[in-house]
mmCIF file with all atom_site columns, C-alpha atoms in Angstrom:
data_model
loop_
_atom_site.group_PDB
_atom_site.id
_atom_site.type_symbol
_atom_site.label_atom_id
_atom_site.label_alt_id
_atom_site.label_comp_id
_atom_site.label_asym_id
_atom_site.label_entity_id
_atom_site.label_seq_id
_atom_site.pdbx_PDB_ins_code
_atom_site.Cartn_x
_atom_site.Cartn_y
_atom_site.Cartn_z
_atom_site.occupancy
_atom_site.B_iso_or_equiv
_atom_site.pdbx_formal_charge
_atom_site.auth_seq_id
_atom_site.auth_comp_id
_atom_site.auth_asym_id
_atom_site.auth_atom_id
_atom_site.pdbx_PDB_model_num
ATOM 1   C CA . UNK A 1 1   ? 0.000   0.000  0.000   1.00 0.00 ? 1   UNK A CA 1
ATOM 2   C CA . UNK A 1 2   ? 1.820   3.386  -0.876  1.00 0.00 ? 2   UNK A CA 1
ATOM 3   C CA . UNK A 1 3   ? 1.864   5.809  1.654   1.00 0.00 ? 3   UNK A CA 1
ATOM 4   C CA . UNK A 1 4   ? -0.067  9.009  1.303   1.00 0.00 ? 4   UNK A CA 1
ATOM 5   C CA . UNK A 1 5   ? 1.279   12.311 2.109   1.00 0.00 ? 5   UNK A CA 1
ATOM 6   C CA . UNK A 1 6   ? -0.544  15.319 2.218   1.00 0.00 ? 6   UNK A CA 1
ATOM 7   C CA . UNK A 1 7   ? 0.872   18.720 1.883   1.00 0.00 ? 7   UNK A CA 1
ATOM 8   C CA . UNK A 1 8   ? -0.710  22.272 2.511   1.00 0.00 ? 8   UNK A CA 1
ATOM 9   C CA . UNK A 1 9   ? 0.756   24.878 0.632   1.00 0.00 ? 9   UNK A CA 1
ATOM 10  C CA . UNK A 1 10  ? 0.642   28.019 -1.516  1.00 0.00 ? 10  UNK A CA 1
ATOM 11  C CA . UNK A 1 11  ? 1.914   28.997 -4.835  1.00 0.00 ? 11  UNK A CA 1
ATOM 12  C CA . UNK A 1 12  ? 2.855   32.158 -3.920  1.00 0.00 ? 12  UNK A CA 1
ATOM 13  C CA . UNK A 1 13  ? 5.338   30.593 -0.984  1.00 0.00 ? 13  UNK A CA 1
ATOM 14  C CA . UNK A 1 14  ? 8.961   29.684 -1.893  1.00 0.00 ? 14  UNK A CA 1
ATOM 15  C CA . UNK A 1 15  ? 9.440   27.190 1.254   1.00 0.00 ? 15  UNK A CA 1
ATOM 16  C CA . UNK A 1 16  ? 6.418   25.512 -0.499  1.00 0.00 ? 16  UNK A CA 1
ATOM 17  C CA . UNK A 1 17  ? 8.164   25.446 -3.894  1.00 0.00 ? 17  UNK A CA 1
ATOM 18  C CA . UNK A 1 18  ? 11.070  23.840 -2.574  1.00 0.00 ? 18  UNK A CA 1
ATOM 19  C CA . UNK A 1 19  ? 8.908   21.279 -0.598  1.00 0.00 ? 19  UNK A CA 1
ATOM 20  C CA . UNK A 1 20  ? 6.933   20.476 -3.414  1.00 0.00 ? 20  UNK A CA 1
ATOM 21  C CA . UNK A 1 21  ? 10.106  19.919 -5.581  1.00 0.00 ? 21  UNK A CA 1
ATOM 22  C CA . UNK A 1 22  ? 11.987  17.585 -3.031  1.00 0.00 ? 22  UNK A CA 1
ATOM 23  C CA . UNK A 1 23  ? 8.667   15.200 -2.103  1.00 0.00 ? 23  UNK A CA 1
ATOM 24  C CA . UNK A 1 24  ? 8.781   14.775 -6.064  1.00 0.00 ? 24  UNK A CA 1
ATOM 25  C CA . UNK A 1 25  ? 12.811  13.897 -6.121  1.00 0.00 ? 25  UNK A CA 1
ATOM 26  C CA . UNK A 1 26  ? 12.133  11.075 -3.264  1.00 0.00 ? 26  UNK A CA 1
ATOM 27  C CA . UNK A 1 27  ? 8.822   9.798  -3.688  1.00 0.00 ? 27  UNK A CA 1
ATOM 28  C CA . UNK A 1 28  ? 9.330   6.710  -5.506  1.00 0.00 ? 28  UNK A CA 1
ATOM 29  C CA . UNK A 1 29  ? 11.791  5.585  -3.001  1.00 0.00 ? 29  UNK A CA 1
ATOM 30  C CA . UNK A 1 30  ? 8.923   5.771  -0.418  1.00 0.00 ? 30  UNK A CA 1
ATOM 31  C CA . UNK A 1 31  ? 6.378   5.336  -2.968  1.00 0.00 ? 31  UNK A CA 1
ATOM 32  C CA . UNK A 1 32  ? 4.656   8.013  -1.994  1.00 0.00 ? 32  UNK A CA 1
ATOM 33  C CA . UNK A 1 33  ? 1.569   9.385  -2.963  1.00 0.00 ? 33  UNK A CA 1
ATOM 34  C CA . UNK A 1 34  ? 1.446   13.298 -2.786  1.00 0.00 ? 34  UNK A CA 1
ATOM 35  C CA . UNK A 1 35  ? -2.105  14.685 -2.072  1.00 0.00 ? 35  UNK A CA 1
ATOM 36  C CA . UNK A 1 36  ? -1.787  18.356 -2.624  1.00 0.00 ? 36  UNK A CA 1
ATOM 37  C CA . UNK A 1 37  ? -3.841  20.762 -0.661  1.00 0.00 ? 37  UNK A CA 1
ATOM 38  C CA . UNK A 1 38  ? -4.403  24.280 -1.496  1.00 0.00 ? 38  UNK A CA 1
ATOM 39  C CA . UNK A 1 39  ? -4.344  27.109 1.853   1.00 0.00 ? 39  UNK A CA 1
ATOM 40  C CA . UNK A 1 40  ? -3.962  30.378 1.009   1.00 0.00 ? 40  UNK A CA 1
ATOM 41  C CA . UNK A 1 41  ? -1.647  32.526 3.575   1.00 0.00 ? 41  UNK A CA 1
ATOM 42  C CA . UNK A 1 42  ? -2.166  36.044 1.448   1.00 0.00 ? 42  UNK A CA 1
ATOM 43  C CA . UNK A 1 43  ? -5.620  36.704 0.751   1.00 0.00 ? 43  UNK A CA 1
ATOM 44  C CA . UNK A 1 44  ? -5.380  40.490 0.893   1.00 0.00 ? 44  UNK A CA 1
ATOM 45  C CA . UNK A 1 45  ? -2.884  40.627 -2.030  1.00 0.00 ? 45  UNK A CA 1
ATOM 46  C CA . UNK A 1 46  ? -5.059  42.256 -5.045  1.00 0.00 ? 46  UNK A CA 1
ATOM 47  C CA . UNK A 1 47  ? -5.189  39.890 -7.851  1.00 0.00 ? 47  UNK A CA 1
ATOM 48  C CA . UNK A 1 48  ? -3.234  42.297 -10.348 1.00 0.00 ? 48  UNK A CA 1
ATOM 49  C CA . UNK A 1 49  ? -0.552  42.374 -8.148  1.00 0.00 ? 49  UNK A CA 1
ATOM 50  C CA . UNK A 1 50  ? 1.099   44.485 -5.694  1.00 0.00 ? 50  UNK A CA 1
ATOM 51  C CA . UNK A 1 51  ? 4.977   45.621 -6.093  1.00 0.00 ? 51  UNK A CA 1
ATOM 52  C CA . UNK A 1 52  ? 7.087   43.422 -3.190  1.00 0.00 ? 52  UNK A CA 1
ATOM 53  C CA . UNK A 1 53  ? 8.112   46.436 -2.303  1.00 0.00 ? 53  UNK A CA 1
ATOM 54  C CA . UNK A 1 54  ? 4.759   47.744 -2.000  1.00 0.00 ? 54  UNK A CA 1
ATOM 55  C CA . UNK A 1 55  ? 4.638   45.145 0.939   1.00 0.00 ? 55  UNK A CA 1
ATOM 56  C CA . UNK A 1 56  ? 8.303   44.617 2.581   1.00 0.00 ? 56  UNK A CA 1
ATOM 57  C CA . UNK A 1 57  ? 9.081   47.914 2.248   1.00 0.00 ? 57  UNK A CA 1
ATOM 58  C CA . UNK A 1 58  ? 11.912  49.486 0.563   1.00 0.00 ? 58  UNK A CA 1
ATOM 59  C CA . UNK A 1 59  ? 13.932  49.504 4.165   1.00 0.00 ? 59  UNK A CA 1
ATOM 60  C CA . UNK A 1 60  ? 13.226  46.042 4.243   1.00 0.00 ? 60  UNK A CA 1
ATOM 61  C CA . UNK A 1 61  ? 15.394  45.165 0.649   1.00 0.00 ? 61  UNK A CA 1
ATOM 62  C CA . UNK A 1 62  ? 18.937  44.629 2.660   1.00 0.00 ? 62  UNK A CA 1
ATOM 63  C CA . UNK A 1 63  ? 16.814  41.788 5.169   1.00 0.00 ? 63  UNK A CA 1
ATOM 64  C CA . UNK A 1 64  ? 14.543  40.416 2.092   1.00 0.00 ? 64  UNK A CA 1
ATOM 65  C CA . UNK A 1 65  ? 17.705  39.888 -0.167  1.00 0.00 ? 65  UNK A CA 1
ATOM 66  C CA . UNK A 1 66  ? 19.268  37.964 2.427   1.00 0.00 ? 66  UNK A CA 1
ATOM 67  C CA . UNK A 1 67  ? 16.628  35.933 3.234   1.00 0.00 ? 67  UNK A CA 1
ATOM 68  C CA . UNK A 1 68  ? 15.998  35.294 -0.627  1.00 0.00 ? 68  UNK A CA 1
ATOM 69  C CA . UNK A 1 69  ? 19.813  34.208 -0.353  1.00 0.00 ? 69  UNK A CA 1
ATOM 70  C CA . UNK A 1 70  ? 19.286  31.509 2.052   1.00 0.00 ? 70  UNK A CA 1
ATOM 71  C CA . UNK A 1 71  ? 15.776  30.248 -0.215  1.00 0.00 ? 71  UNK A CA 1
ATOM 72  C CA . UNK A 1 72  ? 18.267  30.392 -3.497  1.00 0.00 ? 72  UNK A CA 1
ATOM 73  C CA . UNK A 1 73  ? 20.739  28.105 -1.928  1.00 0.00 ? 73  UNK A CA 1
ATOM 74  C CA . UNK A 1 74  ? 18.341  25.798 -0.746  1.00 0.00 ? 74  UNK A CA 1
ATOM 75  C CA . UNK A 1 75  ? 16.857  25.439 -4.013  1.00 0.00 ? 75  UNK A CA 1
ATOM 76  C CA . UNK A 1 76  ? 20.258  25.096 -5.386  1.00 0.00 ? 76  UNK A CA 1
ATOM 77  C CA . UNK A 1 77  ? 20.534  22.307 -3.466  1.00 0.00 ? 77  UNK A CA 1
ATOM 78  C CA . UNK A 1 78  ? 18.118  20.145 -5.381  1.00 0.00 ? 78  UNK A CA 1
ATOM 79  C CA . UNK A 1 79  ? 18.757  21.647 -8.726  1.00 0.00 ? 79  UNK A CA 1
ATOM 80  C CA . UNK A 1 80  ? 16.050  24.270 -8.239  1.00 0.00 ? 80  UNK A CA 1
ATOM 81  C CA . UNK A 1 81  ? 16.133  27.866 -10.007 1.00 0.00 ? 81  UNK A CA 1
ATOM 82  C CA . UNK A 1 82  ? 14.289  30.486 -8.281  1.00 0.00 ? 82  UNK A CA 1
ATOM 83  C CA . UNK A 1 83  ? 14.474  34.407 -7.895  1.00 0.00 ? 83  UNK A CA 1
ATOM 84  C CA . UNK A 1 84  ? 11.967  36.319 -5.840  1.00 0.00 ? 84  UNK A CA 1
ATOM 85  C CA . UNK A 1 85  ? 9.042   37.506 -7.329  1.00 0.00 ? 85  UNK A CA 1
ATOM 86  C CA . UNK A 1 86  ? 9.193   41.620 -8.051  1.00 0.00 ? 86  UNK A CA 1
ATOM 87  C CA . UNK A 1 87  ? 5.384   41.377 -8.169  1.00 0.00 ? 87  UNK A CA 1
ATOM 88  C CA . UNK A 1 88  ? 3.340   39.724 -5.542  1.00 0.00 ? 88  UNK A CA 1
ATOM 89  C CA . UNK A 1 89  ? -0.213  38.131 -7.054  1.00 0.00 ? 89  UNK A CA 1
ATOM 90  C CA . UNK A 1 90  ? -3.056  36.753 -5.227  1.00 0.00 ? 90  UNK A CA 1
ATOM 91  C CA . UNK A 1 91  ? -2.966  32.936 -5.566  1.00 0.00 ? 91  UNK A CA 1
ATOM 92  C CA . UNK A 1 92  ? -6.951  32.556 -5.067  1.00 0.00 ? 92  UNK A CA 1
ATOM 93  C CA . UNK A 1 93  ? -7.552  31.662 -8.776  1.00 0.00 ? 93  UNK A CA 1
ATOM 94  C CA . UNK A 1 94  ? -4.347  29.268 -9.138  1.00 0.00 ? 94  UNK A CA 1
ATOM 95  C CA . UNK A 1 95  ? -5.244  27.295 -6.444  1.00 0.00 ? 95  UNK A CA 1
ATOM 96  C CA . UNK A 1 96  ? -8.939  26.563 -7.474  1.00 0.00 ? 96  UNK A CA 1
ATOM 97  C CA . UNK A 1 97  ? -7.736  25.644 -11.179 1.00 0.00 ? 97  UNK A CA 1
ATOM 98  C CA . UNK A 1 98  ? -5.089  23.380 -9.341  1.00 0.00 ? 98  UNK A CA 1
ATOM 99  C CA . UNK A 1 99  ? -8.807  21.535 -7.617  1.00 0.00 ? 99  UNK A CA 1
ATOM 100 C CA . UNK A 1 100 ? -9.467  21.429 -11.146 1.00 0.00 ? 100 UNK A CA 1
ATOM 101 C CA . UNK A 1 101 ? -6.415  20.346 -12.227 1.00 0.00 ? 101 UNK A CA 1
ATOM 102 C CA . UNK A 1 102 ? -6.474  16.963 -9.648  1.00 0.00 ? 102 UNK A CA 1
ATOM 103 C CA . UNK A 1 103 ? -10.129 16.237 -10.518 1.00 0.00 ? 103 UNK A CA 1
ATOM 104 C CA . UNK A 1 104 ? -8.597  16.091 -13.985 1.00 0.00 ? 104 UNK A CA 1
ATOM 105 C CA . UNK A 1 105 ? -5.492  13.895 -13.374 1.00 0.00 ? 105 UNK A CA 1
ATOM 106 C CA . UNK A 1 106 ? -2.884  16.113 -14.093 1.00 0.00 ? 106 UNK A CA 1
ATOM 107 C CA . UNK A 1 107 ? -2.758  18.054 -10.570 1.00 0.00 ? 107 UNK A CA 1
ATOM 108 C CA . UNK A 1 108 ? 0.901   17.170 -10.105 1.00 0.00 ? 108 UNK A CA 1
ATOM 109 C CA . UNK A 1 109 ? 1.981   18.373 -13.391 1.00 0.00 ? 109 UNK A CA 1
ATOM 110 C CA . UNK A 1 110 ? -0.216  21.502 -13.168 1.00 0.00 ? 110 UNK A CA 1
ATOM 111 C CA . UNK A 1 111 ? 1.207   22.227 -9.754  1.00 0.00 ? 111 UNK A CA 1
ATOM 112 C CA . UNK A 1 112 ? 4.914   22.135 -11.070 1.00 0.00 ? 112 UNK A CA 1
ATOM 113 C CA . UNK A 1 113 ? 4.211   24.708 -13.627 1.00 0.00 ? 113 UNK A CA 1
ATOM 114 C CA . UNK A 1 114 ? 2.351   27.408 -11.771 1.00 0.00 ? 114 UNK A CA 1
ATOM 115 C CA . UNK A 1 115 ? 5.130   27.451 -9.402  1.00 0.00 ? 115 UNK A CA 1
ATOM 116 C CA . UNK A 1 116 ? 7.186   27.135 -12.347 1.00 0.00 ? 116 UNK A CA 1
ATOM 117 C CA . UNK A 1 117 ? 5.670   30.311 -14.215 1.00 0.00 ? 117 UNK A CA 1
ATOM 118 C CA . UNK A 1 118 ? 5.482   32.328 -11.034 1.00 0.00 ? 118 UNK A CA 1
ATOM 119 C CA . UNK A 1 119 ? 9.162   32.060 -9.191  1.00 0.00 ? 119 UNK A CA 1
ATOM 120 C CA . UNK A 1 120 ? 11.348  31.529 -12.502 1.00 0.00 ? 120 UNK A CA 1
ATOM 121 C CA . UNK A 1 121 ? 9.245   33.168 -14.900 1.00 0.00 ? 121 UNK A CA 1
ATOM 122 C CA . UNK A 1 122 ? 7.789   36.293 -12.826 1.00 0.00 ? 122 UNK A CA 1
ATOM 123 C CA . UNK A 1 123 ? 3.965   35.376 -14.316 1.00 0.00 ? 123 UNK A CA 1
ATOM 124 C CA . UNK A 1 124 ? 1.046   36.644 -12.571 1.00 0.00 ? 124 UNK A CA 1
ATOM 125 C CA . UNK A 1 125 ? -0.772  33.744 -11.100 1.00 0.00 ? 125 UNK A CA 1
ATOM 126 C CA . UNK A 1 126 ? -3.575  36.059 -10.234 1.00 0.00 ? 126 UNK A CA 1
ATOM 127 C CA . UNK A 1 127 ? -4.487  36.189 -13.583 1.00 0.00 ? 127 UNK A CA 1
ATOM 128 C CA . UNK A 1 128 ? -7.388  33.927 -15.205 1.00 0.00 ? 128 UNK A CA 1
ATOM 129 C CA . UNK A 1 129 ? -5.805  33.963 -18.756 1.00 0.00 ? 129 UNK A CA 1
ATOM 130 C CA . UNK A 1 130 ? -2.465  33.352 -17.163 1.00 0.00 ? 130 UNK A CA 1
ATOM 131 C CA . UNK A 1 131 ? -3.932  30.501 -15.326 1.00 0.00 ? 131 UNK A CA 1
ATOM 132 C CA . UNK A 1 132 ? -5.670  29.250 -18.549 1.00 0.00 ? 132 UNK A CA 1
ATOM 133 C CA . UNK A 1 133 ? -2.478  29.353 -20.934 1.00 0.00 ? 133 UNK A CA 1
ATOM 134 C CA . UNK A 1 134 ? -1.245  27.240 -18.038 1.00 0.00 ? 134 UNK A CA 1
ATOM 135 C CA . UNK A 1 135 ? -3.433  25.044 -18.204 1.00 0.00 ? 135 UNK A CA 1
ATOM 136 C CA . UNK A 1 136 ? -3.581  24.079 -21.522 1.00 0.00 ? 136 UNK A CA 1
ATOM 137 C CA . UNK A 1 137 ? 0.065   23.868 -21.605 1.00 0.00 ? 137 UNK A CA 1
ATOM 138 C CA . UNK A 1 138 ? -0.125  20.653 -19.018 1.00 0.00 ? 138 UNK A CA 1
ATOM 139 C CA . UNK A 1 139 ? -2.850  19.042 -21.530 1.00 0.00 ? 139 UNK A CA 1
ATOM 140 C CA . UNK A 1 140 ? -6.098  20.764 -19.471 1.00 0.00 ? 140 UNK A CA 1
ATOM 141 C CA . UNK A 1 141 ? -9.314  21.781 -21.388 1.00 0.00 ? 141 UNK A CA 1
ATOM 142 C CA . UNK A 1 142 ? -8.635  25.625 -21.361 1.00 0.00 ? 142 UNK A CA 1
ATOM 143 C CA . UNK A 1 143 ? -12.877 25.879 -21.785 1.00 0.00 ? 143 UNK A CA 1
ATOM 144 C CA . UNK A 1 144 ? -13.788 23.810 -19.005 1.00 0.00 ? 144 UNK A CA 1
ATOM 145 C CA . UNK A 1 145 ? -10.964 25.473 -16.589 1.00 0.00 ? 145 UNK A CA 1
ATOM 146 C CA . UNK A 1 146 ? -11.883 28.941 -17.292 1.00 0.00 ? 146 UNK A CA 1
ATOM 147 C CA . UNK A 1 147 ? -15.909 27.818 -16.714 1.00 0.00 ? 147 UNK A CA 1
ATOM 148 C CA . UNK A 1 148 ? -15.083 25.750 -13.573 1.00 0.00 ? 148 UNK A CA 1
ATOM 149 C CA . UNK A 1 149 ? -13.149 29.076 -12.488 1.00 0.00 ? 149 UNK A CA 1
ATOM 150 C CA . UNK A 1 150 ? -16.136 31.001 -13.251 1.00 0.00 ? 150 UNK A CA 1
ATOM 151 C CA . UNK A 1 151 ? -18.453 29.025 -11.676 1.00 0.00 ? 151 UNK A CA 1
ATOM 152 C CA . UNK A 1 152 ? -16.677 29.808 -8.621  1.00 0.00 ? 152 UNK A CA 1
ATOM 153 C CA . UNK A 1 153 ? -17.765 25.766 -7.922  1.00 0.00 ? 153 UNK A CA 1
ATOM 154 C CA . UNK A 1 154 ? -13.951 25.686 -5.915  1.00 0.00 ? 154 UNK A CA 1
ATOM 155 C CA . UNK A 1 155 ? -14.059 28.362 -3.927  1.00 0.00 ? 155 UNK A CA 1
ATOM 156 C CA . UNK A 1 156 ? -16.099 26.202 -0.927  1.00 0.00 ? 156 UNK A CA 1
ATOM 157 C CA . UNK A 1 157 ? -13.314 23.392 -1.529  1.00 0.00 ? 157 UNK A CA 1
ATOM 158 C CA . UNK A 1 158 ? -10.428 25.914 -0.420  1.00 0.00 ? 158 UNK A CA 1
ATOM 159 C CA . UNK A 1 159 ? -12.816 27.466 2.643   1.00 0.00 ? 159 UNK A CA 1
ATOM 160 C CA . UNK A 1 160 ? -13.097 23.755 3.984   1.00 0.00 ? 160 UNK A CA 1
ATOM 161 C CA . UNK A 1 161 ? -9.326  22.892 3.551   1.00 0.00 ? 161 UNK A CA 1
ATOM 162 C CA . UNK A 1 162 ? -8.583  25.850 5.173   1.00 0.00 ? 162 UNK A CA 1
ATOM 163 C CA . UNK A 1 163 ? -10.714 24.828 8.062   1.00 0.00 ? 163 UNK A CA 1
ATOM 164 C CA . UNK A 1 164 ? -9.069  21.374 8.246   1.00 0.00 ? 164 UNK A CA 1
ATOM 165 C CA . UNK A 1 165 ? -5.877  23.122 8.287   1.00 0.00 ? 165 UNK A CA 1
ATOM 166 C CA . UNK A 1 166 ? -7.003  24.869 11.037  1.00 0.00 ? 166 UNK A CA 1
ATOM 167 C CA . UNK A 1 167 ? -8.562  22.259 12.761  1.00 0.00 ? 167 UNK A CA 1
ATOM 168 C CA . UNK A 1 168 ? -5.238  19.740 12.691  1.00 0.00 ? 168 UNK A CA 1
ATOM 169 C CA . UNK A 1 169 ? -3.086  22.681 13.596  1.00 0.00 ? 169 UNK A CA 1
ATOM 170 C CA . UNK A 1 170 ? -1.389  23.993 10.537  1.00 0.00 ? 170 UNK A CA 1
ATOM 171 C CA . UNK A 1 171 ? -0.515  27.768 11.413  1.00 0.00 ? 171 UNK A CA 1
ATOM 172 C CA . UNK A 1 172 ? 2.393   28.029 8.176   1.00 0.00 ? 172 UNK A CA 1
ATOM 173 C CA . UNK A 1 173 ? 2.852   26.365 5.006   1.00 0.00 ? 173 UNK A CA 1
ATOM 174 C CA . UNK A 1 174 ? 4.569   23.968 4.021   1.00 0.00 ? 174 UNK A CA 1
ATOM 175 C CA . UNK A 1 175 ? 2.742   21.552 6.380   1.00 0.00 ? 175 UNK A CA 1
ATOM 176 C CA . UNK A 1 176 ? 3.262   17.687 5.510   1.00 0.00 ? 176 UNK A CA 1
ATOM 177 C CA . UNK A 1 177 ? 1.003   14.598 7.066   1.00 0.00 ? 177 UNK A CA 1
ATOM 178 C CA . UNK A 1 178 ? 1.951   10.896 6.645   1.00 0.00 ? 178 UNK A CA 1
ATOM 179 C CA . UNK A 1 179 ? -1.684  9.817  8.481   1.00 0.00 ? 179 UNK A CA 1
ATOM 180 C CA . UNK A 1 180 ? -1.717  11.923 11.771  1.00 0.00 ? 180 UNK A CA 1
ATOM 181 C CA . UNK A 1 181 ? 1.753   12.833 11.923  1.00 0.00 ? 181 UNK A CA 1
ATOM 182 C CA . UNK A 1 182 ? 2.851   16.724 10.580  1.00 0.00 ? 182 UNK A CA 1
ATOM 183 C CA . UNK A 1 183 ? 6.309   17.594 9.269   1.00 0.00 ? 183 UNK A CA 1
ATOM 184 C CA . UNK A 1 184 ? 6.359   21.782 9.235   1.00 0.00 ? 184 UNK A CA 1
ATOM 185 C CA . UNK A 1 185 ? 8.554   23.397 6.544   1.00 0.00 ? 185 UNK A CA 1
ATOM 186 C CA . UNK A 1 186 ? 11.060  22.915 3.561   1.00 0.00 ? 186 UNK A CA 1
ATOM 187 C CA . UNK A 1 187 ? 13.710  19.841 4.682   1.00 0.00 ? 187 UNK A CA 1
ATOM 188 C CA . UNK A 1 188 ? 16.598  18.996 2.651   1.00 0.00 ? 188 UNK A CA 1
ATOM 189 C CA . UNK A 1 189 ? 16.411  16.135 0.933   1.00 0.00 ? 189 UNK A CA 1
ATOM 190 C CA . UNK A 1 190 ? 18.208  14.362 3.881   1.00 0.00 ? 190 UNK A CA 1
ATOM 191 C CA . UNK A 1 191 ? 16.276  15.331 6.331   1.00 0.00 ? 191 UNK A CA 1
ATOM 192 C CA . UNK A 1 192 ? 12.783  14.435 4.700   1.00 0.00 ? 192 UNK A CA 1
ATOM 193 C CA . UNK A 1 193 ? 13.838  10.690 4.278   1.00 0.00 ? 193 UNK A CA 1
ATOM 194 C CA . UNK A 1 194 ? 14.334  10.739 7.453   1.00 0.00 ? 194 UNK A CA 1
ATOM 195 C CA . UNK A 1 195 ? 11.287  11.802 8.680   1.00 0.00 ? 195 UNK A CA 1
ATOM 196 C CA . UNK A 1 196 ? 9.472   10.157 6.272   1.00 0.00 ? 196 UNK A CA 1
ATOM 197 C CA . UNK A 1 197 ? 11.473  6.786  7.472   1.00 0.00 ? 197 UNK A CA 1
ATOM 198 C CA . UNK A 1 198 ? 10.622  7.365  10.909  1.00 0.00 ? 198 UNK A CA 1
ATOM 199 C CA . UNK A 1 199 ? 6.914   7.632  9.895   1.00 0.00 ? 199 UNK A CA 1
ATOM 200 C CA . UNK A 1 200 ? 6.386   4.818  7.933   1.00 0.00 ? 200 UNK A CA 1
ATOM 201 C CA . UNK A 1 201 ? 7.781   3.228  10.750  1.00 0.00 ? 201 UNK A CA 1
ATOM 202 C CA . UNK A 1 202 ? 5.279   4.707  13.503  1.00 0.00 ? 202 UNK A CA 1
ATOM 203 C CA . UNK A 1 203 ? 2.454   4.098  11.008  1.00 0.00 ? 203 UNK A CA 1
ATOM 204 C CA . UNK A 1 204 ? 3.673   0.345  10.169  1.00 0.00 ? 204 UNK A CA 1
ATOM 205 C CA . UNK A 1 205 ? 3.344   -0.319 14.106  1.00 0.00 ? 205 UNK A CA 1
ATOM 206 C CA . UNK A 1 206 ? 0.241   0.988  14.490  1.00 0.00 ? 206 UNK A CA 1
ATOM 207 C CA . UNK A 1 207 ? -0.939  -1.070 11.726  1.00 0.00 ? 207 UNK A CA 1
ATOM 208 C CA . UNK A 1 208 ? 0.061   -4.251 13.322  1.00 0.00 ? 208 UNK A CA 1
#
């Protein structure tokens, strides 16, 4: 039986980038099976985009260069290219196509290239005709995205993740779960077999 991991996250958040990219590196050694599950931690950013600046502040650039430092090397750690976004987007719309996108089969694929388009590429994920050419580019029905998007039929779906979130304690993203137990933020690729040893094992004994 192949283990199933669920992982909050957010386009919009490097850490979750990275996360995403290192489950995928190790997951056939586990054989893992990666349940993605869209929480939103920036709501209030407009949809056409605010200037990171706009929301760090330009005293901030010294602190937010550094810290973009630290997420470049860990990316460069599992062959990753990123470089921060110079305009933040409202991740609302991506994360209801990427509903769409699982219900369709090609969720994993579809997750890969938002983040793709949005921390290599500098796209604006808030955008439905962004979100469609993305689509279609991963093999989706661009017509039945951008009336699924319309129809606003996801927008329940990411209230009552949110509310599981809550209600098993997520606070940040990323947020992993092998069955009840939560690994919290981007590991190294080390680290997360590790963990992800140590949980197979706790769920294997429980199982007996």
């Amino acid at each position: 039986m192949a283990l199933k991991l669920q992982m909050f996250s957010d386009f919009v958040c490097p850490f979750c980038y990275i996360g995403f990219e290192t489950v995928r590196r190790i997951k056939d050694e586990f054989g893992l099976e990666l349940e993605w599950r869209g929480f939103q931690i920036h709501p209030e950013w407009p949809a056409e985009g605010i200037a990171a600046d706009g929301v760090y502040g330009a005293t901030d650039t010294d602190a937010r260069r550094a810290a973009w430092g630290r997420i470049q090397a860990m990316a460069e750690s599992i062959g990753l290219t990123m470089k921060p976004p110079a305009v933040l987007t409202n991740s609302r719309i991506a994360l209801e196509a990427a509903e769409f996108a699982c219900e369709a089969g090609l969720g994993e694929s579809f997750e890969e290239r938002v983040y793709r388009a949005y921390f290599q590429e500098g796209a604006n994920i808030g955008d439905t005709e962004v979100i469609g050419d993305l689509g279609a580019q991963v093999g989706l029905d661009r017509t039945a995205l951008s009336d699924a998007l319309a129809s606003g039929r996801y927008s329940l779906k990411l209230k009552n993740t949110a509310l599981v979130a809550n209600q098993r304690g997520v606070s940040g993203v990323p947020t992993f779960f092998i069955g009840q137990f939560p690994m919290v933020g981007a590991q190294s690729e080390d680290v997360m077999r590790k963990l992800l040893s140590r949980a197979a094992e706790r769920i294997n004994t429980i199982e007996q």
